[in-house]
Amino acid sequence: MQLNQRTVFIVSDSTGITAETFSHSVLSQFSKSFEFQQIREPFVTTDEKAKAVAKKINEIAEREKNPPIVFSTLVKQDILAYVKESNCVFLDIFGTCVSQLESALGAKSEPTIGMSHLSASSEAYRNRIEAINFSLAHDDGQFIHGLKEADVILVGVSRCGKTPTSLYLAMQYAIKAANFPLIPEDFERGSLPKTLQPFRNKLFGLSIQPDRLSEVRNERRPNSRYATLEQCLYEVAEAERLMRREGIEWLSTTTKSIEEISTTVLQILGLNKSSY
Amino acid sequence: MQLNQRTVFIVSDSTGITAETFSHSVLSQFSKSFEFQQIREPFVTTDEKAKAVAKKINEIAEREKNPPIVFSTLVKQDILAYVKESNCVFLDIFGTCVSQLESALGAKSEPTIGMSHLSASSEAYRNRIEAINFSLAHDDGQFIHGLKEADVILVGVSRCGKTPTSLYLAMQYAIKAANFPLIPEDFERGSLPKTLQPFRNKLFGLSIQPDRLSEVRNERRPNSRYATLEQCLYEVAEAERLMRREGIEWLSTTTKSIEEISTTVLQILGLNKSSY
């Protein structure tokens, strides 16, 4: 079946990242019959820029004989008006919720441009960059002296997803996430690495299905012993046994995205950090 | 002035990350009179979980003598109903846009749980993890053999923000972002590092105000020559001169968040990558 084509504009006075993520969720509900082509218009902060976007929308509407869909987070009414009056299906993504809240809270909203992300000069933003640097410096068991400052220490066998998860936790939640590999020596000794023992309450385990692990390791080091299914079966079984015995909470990353893993880590460790 | 306190629930059948980011943008418009305390309820996929959330909402409503505000991305109507019927200000963040689109497109939506983020088994997701690994491996001029595969190569003086931006580009847009430092030897020679010359069209420069750079470097290496204002003034002036001469587009990161920098990089280099 031929899908219907529609052009989608993401129009924002800031980065438009919130609007874009939002639009993906909404549009996915129409993906059986439509295919969407996206155009991003960030930093639309002046009348001139808004007029240029409106012009582009009108041109595409004419060419495609269909009005484009516009996801807007514009807050200034005069700028918004230019875009809204173009030939489009205009979706003011914050508008409805803001109106509902005005009634419920009995207060007027005060729209400010570019409030979606914290300003780069705020302390919160600096904490976030610090967390990214921390997670990079404490990747893969490096630089163990900072572990006492970590909010969480991810443990698991090599290539089970610790590094991308640590970076996501840092980037999205300003969480100082170290990660530490569990290796055959640990399994032979039958205990956690000594370095980790003082930090038991910060540990969270990641595991993975052995066949998937073997696939991932083969991409990295083709035809190595490290990548054999046999080795992966052994390491995963031992790592899970160790985590069970040590009472470390863990989850399998096999079918989970870094967003899902990170959300679960926050939930289980009770880390009440706000998202960016 | 004492701010009014309100409890906010983020209720989702998936991670709730979209809902949380959305809620921050909306709530920031009420931040002059209200202070919000957030409770995250991800993975609400069953009647039981929905009932438990509804119970928690009702308890808080009673204790605070005010109904909590609920930002919901629940799509299944029966699960949603439990939460909606609790004592709360219920905001169905996708609902209004979905209804508007149903009319505009003349099509019924097909709600699916957890569509906000790509599934971990999709090719797109694997590309994203590959981009993160690429950016890590090509941080700070390391491992130069992969530069021909890079989508973008960020250049600039040490500590101007290249690493967090590279990781954000990889994580949010699956962009393979390498980064490469510009160092005093390059300024003395008066040309780009040889390694970079074949990739001129992928280069994007980051700069920073010298006093801010000195601050950042001092946190890293206190009282070093590297961190002196004098050295920072020299390096920034030379780097900007080099980039101007070589025709490399650049921006100042001093007051910009990684979201703002990344959005600008995409815009200027014309990289049409979709966000996650």
Coordinates of N, CA and C in Angstrom, one line a residue, chain A residues 9 19 21 39 64 85 98 109 123-124 129 140 166 194 196 199 207 219 232 248 269:
Chain A
F9 N 6.4 20.5 9.9 CA 7.4 21.5 10.4 C 7.5 21.4 11.9
A19 N 9.7 19.7 21.0 CA 8.6 19.7 20.0 C 8.8 18.5 19.1
T21 N 10.5 15.6 19.7 CA 10.3 14.3 20.4 C 8.8 14.1 20.5
I39 N 10.7 18.9 8.6 CA 11.6 20.1 8.4 C 11.7 20.8 9.8
E64 N 2.5 20.7 -2.6 CA 2.0 19.3 -2.3 C 0.5 19.2 -2.3
E85 N -1.1 31.7 10.8 CA -2.0 32.2 9.7 C -1.5 31.6 8.3
V98 N -1.3 24.6 28.9 CA -1.2 25.9 29.6 C -2.5 26.5 30.0
S109 N -0.3 32.4 33.0 CA 1.0 31.9 32.7 C 1.9 33.1 32.2
E123 N 23.6 26.9 37.5 CA 24.4 25.9 38.2 C 24.0 24.5 37.8
A124 N 22.7 24.4 37.6 CA 22.1 23.0 37.2 C 22.8 22.6 35.9
I129 N 27.1 19.2 33.0 CA 28.4 19.0 32.3 C 29.4 18.3 33.1
D140 N 34.4 2.3 32.4 CA 35.1 1.0 32.3 C 36.2 0.8 33.4
S166 N 25.6 4.9 31.1 CA 26.3 5.9 32.0 C 26.2 7.3 31.4
K194 N 37.4 -5.7 44.9 CA 37.5 -5.1 46.2 C 37.2 -3.6 46.2
L196 N 35.0 -2.1 44.7 CA 33.5 -1.8 44.7 C 32.9 -2.1 46.0
F199 N 31.0 0.4 48.1 CA 29.9 1.2 47.5 C 28.7 0.3 47.1
S207 N 22.7 -6.9 32.6 CA 23.1 -8.2 32.0 C 22.5 -8.2 30.6
E219 N 31.2 -7.8 16.5 CA 31.4 -6.6 15.7 C 32.6 -5.9 16.1
C232 N 30.6 -16.1 26.1 CA 29.5 -15.2 26.5 C 28.6 -15.9 27.5
I248 N 22.7 -7.6 44.4 CA 22.8 -6.4 43.5 C 21.6 -6.5 42.6
L269 N 16.9 2.5 42.2 CA 17.8 3.1 43.2 C 17.1 4.3 43.9

